[in-house]
XYZ file of N, CA, C and O in Angstrom:
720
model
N 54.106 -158.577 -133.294
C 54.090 -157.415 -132.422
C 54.960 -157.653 -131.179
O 55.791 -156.784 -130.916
N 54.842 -158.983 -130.200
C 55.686 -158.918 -129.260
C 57.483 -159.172 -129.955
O 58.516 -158.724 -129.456
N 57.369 -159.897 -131.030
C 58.386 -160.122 -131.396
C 59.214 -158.698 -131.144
O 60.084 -158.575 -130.283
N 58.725 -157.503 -132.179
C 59.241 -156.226 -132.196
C 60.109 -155.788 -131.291
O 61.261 -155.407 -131.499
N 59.361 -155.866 -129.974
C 59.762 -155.215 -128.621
C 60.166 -156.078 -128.005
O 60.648 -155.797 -126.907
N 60.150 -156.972 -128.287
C 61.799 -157.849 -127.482
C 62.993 -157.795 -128.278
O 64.141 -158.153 -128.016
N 62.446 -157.232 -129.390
C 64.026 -157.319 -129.958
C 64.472 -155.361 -129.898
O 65.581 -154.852 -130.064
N 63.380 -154.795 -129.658
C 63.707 -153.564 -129.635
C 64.462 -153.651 -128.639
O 65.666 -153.440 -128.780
N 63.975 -153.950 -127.528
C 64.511 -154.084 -125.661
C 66.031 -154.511 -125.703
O 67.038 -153.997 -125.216
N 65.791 -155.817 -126.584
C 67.461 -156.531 -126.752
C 68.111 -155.555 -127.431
O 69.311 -155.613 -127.161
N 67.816 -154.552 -128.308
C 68.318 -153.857 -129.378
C 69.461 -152.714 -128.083
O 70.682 -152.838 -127.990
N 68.793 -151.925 -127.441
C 68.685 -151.159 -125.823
C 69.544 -151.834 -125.220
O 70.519 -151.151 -124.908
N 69.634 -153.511 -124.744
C 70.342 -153.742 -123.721
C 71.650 -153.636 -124.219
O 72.437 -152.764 -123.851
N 71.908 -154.537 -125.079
C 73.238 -154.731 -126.254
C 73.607 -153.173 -126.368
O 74.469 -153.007 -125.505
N 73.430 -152.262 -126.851
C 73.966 -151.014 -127.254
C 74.252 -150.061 -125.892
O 74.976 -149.072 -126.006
N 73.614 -150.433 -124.539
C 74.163 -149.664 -123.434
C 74.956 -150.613 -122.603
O 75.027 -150.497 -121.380
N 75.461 -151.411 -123.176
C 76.755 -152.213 -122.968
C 78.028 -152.475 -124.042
O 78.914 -153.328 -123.991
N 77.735 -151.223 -125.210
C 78.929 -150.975 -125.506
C 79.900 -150.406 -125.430
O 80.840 -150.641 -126.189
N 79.944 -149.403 -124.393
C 80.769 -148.792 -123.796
C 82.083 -149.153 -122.859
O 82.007 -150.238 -122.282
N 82.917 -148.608 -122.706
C 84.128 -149.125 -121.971
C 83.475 -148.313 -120.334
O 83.095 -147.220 -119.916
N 83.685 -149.722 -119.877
C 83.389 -149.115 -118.117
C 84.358 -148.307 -117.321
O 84.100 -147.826 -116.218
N 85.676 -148.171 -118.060
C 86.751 -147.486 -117.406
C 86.128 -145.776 -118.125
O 86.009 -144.817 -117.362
N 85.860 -145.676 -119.348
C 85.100 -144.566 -119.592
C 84.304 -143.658 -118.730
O 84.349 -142.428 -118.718
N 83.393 -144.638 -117.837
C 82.544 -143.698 -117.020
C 83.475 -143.603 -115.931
O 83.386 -142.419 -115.603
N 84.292 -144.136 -115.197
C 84.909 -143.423 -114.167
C 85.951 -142.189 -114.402
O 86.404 -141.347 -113.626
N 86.122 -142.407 -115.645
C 86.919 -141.392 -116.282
C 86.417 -139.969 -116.092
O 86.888 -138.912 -115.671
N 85.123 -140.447 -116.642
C 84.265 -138.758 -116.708
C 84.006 -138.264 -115.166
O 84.081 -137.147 -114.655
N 83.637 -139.681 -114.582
C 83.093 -139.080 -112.920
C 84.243 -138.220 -112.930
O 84.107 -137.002 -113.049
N 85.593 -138.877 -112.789
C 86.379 -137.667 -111.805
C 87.188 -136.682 -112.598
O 88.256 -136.154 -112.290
N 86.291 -136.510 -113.936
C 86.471 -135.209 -114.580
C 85.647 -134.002 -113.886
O 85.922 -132.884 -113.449
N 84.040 -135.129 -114.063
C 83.198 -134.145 -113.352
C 83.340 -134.353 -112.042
O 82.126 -134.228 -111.885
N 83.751 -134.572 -110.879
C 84.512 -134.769 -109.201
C 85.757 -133.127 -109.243
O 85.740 -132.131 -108.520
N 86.580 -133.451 -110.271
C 87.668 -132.668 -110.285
C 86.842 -131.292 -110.754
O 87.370 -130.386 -110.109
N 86.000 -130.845 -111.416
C 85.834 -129.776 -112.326
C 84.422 -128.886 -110.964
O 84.207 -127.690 -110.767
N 83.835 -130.008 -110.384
C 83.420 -129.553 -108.994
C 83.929 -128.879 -107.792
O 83.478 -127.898 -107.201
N 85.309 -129.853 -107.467
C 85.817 -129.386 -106.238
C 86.689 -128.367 -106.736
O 87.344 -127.970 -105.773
N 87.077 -127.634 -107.973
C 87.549 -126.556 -108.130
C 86.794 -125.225 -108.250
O 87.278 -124.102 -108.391
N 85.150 -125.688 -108.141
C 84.610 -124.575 -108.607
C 83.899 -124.193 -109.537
O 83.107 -123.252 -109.554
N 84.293 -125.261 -110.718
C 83.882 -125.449 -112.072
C 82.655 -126.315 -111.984
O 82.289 -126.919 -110.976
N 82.032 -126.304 -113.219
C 80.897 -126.666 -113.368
C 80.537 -127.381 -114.476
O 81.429 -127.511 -115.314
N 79.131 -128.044 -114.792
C 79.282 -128.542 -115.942
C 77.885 -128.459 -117.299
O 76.695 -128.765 -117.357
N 78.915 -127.862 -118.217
C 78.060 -127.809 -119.388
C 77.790 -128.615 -120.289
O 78.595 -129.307 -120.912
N 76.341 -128.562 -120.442
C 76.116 -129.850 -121.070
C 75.390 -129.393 -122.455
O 74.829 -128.298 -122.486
N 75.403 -130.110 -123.426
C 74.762 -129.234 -125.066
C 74.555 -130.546 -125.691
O 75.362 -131.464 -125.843
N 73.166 -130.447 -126.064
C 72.246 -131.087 -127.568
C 71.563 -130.262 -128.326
O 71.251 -129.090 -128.109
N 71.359 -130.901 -129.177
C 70.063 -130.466 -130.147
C 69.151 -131.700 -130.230
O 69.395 -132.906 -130.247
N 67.734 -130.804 -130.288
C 66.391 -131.846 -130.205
C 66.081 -132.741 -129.282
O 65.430 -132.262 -128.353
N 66.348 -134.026 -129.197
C 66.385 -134.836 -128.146
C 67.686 -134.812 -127.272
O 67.603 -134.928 -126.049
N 68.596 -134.696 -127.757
C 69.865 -134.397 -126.952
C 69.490 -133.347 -125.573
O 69.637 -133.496 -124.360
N 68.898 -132.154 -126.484
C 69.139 -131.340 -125.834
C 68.045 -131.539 -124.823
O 68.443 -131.130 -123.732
N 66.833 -132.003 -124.764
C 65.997 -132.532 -123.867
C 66.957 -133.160 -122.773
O 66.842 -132.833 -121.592
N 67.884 -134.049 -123.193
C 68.242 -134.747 -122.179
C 69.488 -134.355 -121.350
O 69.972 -134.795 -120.307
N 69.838 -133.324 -122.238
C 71.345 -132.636 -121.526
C 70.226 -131.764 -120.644
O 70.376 -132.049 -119.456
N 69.165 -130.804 -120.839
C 68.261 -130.527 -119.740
C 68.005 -130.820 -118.392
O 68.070 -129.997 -117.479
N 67.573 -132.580 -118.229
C 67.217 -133.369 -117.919
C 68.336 -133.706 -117.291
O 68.073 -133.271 -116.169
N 69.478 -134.204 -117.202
C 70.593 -134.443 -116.531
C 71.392 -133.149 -115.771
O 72.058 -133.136 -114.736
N 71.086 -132.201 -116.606
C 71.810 -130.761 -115.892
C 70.766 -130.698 -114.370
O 71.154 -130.467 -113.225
N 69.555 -130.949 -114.777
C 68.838 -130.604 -113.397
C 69.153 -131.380 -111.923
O 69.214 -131.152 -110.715
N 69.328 -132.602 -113.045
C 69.910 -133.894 -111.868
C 71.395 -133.732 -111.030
O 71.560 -133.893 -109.820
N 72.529 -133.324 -112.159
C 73.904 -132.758 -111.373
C 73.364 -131.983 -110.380
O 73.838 -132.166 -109.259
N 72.245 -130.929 -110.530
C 73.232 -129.705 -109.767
C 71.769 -130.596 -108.474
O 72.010 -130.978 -107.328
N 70.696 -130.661 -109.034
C 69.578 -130.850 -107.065
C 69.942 -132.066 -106.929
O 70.513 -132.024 -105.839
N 70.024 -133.460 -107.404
C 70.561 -134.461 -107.029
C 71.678 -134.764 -106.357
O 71.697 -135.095 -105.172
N 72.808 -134.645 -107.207
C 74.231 -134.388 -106.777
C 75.121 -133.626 -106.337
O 76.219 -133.920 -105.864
N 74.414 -132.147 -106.565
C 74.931 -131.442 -105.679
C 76.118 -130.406 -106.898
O 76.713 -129.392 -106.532
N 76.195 -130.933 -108.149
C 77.114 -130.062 -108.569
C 76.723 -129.208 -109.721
O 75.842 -129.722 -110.411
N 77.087 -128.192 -110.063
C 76.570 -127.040 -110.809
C 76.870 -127.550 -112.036
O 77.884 -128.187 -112.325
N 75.575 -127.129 -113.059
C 75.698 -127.475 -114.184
C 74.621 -126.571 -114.991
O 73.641 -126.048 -114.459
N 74.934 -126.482 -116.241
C 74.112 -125.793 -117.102
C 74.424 -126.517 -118.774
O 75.251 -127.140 -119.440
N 72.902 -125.803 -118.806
C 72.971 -126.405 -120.508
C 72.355 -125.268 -121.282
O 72.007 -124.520 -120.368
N 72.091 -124.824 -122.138
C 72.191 -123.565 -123.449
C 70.810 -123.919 -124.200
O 70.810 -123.709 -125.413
N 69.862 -124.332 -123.734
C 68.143 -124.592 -123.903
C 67.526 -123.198 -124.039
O 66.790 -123.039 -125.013
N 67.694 -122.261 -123.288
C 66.912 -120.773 -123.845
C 66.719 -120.785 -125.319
O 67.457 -121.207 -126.210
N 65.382 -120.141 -125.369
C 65.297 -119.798 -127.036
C 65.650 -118.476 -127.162
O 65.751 -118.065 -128.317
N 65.773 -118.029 -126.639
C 66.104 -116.009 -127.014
C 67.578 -116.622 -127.026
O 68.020 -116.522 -128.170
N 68.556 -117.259 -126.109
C 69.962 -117.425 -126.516
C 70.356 -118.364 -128.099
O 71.301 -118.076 -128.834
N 69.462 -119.395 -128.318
C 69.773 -120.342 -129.557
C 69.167 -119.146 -130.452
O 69.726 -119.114 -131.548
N 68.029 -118.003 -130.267
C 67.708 -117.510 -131.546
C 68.468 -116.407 -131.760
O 68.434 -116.079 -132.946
N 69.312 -115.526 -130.905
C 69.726 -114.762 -130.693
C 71.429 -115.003 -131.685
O 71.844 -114.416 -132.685
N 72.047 -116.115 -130.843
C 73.519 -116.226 -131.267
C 73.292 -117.129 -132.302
O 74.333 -117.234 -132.949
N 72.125 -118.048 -132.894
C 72.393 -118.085 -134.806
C 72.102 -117.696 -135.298
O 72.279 -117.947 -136.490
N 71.041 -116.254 -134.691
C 70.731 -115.473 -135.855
C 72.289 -114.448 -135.827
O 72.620 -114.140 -136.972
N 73.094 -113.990 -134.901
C 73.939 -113.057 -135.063
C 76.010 -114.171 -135.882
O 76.784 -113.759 -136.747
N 76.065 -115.216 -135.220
C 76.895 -116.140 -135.264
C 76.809 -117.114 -136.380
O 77.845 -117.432 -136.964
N 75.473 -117.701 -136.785
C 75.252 -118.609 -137.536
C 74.664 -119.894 -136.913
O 75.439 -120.155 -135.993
N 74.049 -120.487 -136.931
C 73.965 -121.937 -136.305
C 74.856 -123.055 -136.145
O 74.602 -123.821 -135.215
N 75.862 -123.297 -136.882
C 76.909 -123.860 -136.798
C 77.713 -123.453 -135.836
O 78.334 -124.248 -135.130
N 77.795 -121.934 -135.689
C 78.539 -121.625 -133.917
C 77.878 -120.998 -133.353
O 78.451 -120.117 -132.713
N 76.410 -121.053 -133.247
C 76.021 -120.896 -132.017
C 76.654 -121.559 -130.617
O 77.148 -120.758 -129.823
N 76.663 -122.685 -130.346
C 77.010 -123.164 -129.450
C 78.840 -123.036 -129.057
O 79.355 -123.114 -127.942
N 79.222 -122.914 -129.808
C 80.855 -122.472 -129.604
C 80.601 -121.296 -129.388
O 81.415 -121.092 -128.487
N 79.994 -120.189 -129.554
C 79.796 -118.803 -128.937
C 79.083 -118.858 -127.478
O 79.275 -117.926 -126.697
N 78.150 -120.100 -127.070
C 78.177 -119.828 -125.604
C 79.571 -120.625 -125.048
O 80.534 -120.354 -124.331
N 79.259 -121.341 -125.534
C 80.615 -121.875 -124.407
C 81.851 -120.973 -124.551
O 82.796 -121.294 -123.831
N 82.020 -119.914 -125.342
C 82.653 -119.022 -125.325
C 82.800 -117.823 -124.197
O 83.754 -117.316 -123.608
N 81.271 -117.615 -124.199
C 80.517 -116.613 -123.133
C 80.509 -116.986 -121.599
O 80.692 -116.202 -120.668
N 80.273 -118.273 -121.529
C 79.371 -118.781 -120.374
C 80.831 -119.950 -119.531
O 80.781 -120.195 -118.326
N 82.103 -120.567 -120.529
C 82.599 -121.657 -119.910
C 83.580 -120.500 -119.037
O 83.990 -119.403 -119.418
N 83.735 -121.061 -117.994
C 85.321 -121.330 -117.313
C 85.732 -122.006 -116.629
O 85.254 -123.017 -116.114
N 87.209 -121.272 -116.479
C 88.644 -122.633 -116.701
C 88.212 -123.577 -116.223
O 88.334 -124.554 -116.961
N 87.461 -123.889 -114.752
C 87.351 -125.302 -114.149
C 86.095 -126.226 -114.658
O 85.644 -127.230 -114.108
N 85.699 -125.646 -115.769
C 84.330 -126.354 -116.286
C 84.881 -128.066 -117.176
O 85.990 -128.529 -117.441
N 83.877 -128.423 -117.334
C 84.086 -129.231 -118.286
C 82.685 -129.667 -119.035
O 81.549 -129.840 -118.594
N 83.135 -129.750 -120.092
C 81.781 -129.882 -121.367
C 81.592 -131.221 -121.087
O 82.367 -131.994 -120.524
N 80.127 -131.490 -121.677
C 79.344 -133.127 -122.258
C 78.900 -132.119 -123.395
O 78.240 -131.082 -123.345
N 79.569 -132.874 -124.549
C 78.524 -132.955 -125.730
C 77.735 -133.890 -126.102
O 78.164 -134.987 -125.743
N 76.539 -133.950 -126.799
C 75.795 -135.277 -127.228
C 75.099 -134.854 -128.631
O 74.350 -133.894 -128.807
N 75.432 -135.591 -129.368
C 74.868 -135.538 -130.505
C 74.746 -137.418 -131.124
O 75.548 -138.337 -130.956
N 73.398 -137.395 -131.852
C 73.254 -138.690 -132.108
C 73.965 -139.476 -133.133
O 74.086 -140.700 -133.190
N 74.331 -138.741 -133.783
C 74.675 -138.705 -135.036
C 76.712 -138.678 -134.838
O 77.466 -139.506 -135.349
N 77.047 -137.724 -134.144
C 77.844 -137.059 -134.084
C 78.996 -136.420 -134.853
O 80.206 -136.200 -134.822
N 77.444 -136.192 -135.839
C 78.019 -135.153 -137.286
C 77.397 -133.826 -137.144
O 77.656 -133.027 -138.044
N 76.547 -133.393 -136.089
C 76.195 -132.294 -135.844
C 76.998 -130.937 -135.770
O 77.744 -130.685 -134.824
N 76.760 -129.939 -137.007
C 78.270 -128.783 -137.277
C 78.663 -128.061 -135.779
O 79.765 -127.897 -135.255
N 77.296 -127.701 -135.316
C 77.265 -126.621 -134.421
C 78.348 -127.413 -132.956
O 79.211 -126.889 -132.252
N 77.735 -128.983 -132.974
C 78.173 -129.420 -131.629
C 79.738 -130.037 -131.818
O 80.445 -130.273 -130.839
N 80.178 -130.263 -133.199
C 81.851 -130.104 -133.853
C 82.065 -128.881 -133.343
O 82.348 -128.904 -132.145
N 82.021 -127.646 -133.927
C 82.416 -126.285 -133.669
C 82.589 -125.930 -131.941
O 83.352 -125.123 -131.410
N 81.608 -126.830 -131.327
C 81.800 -126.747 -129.789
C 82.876 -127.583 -129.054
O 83.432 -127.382 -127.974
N 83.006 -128.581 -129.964
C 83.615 -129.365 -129.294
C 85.516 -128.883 -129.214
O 86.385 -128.971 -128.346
N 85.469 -128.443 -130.430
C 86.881 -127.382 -130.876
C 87.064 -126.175 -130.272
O 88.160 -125.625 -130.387
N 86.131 -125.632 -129.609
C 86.321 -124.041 -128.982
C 86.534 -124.562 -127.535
O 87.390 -123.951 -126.896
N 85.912 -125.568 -126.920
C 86.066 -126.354 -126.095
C 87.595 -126.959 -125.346
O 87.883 -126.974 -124.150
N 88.308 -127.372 -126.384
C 89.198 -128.164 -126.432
C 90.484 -126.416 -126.707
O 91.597 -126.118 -126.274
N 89.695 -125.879 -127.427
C 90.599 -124.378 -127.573
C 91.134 -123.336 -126.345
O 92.135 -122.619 -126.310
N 90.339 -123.492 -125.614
C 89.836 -123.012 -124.324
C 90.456 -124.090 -123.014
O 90.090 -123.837 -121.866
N 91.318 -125.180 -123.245
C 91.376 -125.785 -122.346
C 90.411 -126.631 -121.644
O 91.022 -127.224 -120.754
N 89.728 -126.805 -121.648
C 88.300 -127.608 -120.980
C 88.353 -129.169 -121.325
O 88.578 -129.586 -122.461
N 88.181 -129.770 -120.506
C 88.085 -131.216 -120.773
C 86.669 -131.398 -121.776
O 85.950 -130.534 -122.277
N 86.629 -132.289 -121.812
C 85.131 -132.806 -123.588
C 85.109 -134.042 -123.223
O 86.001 -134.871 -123.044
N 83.778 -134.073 -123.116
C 82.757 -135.210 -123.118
C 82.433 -135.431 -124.387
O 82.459 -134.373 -125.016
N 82.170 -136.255 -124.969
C 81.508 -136.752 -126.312
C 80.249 -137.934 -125.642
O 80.243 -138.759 -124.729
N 79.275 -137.465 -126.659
C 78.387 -138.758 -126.395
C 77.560 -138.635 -127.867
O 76.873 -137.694 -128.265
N 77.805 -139.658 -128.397
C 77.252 -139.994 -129.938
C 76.709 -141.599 -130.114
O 76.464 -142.409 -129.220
N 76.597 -141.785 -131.778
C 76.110 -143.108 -131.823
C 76.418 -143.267 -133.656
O 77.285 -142.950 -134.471
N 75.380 -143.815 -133.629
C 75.164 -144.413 -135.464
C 76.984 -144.583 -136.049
O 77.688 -145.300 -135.337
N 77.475 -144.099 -136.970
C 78.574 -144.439 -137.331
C 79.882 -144.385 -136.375
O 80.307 -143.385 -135.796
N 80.398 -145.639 -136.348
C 81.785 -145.989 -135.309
C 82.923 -144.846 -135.824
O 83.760 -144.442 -135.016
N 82.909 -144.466 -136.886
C 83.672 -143.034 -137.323
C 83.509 -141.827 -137.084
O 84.386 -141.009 -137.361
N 82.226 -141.450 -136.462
C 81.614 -140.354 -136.771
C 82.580 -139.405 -136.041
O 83.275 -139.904 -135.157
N 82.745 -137.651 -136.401
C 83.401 -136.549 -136.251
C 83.834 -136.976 -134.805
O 84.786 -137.620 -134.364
N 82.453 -136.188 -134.096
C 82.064 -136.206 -132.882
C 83.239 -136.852 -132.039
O 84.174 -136.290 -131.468
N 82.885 -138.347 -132.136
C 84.046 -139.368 -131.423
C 85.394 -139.237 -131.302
O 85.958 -139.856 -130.399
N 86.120 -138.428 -132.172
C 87.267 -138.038 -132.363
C 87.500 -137.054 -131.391
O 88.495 -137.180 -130.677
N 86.642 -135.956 -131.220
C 86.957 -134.633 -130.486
C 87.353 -134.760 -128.958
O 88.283 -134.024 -128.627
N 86.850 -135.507 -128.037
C 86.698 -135.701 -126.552
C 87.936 -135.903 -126.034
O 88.892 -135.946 -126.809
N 88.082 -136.024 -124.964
C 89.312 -136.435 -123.732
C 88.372 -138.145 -123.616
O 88.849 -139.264 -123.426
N 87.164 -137.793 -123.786
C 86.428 -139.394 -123.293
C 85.234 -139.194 -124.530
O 84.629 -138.208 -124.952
N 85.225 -140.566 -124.858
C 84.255 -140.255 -126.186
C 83.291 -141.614 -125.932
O 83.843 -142.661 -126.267
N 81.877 -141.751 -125.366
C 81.126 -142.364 -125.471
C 80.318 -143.092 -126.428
O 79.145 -142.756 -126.267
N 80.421 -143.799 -127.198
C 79.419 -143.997 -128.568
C 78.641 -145.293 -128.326
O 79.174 -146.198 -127.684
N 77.342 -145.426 -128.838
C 76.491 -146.007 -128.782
C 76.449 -146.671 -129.970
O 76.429 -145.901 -130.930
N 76.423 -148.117 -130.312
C 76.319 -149.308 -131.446
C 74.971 -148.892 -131.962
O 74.123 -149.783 -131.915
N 74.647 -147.908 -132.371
C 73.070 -147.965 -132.863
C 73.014 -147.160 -134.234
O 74.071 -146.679 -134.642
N 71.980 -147.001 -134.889
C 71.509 -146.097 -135.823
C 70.308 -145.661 -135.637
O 69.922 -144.818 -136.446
N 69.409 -146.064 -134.595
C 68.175 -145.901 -134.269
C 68.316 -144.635 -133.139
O 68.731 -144.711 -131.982
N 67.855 -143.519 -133.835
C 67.683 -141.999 -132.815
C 67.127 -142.607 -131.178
O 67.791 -142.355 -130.172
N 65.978 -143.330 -131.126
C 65.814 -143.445 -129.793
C 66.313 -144.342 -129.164
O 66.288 -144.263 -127.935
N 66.841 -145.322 -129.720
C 67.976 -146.578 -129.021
C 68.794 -145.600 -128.149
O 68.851 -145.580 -126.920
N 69.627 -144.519 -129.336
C 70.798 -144.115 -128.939
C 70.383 -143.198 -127.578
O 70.665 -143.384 -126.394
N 69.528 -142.036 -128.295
C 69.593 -141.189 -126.974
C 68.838 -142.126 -125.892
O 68.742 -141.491 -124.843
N 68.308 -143.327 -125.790
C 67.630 -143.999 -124.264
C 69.419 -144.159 -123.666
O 69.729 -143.579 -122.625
N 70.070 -144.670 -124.148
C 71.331 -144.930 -124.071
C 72.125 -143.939 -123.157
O 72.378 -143.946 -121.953
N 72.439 -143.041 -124.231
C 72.744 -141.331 -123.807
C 72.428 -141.453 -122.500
O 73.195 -141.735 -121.580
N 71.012 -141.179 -122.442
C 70.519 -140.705 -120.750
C 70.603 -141.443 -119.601
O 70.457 -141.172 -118.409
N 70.931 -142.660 -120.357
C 70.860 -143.841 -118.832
C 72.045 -144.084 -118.479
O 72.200 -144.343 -117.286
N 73.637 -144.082 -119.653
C 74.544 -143.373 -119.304
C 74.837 -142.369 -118.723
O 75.641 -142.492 -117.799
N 74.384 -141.218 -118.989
C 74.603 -140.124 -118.216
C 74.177 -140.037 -116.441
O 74.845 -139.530 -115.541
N 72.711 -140.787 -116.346
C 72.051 -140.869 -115.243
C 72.814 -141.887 -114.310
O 72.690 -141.578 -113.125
N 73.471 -142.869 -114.499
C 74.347 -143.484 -114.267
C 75.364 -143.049 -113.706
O 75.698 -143.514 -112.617
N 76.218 -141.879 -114.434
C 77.476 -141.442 -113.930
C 76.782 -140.675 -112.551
O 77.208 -140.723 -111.397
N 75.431 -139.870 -113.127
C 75.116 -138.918 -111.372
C 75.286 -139.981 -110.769
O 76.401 -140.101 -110.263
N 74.481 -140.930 -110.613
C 74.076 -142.116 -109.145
C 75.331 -142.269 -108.922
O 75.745 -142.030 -107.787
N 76.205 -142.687 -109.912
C 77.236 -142.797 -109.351
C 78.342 -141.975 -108.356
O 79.033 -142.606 -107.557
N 78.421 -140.707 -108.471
C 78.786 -139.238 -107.767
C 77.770 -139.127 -106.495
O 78.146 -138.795 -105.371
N 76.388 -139.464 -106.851
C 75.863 -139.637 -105.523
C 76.445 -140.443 -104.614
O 77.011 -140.045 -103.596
N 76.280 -141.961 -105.074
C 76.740 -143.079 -103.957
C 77.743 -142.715 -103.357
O 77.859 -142.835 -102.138
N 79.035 -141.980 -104.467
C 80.674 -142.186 -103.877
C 80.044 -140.967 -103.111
O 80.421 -141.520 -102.078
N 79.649 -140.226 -102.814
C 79.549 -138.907 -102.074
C 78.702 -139.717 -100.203
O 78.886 -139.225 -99.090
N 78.022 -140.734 -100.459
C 76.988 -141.117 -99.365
C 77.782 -142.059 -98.104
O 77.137 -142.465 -97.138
């Protein structure tokens, strides 16, 4: 039993140190630049993702100070896949809802998710810088799509998204400090 959770823990430390550290400054002054123009930032999951793109949107905008939104309504997810499909639901808000000075975070765990592909392309269609944040296969779609593509060494759903969020929570503190 303790064995488990030290190797789970080690499993956690190892995988939120696979990332390139020039990566996160990358994104800060995507999201720095996409602020001081006005723009804002959208953030999109499904399931746990989307818990945590939630969860970080709240933190940009009362923490840090910069506007952000994420596509969590259920009348909007039931609305645009019941009329769009589920696969573009989410490329139909960011259709609706992005402009020019925005810039996307996607997160998907997997980052074979259709709907958050289809976003990541309307995204990139539209001009908008792209966040990627994925995991499990070093190939996966996802990773390909971004200006900055985050991936996590894991196959384990909650390795990855603990990962996800402490990355993400990371880049705020970080926009905080440089701001203090």
């Amino acid at each position: 039993m303790i064995t488990y959770f030290t190797d789970y823990f080690k499993n956690i430390d190892y995988a939120s140190h696979t990332a390139n550290i020039e990566d996160f400054i990358s994104i800060s002054k995507l999201i720095r630049k996409a602020n001081k123009s006005g723009g804002k930032v959208i953030i999109v999951g499904n399931g746990g993702s989307a818990a945590i793109a939630s969860h970080v949107a709240v933190d940009f905008t009362k923490a840090a100070n910069i506007r952000a939104i994420t596509f969590n309504e259920s009348s909007l997810i039931t609305c645009f896949s019941n009329d769009y499909g589920y696969e573009h639901w989410v490329e139909r808000a960011i259709e609706f809802y992005a402009d020019h000075n925005d810039v996307v975070i996607l997160i998907s765990s997997s980052g074979m998710s259709e709907n958050i592909l289809n976003a990541a392309q309307k995204a990139k269609n539209m001009g908008l810088p792209v966040v990627t944040l994925s995991g499990f296969s070093f190939d996966n779609k996802l990773r390909k799509c971004g200006d900055v593509n985050l991936w996590v060494d894991s196959s384990k759903y909650n390795v990855v998204e603990i990962v996800h969020q402490t990355w993400i929570l990371s880049i705020i503190d970080y926009l905080i400090e440089q701001d203090s």
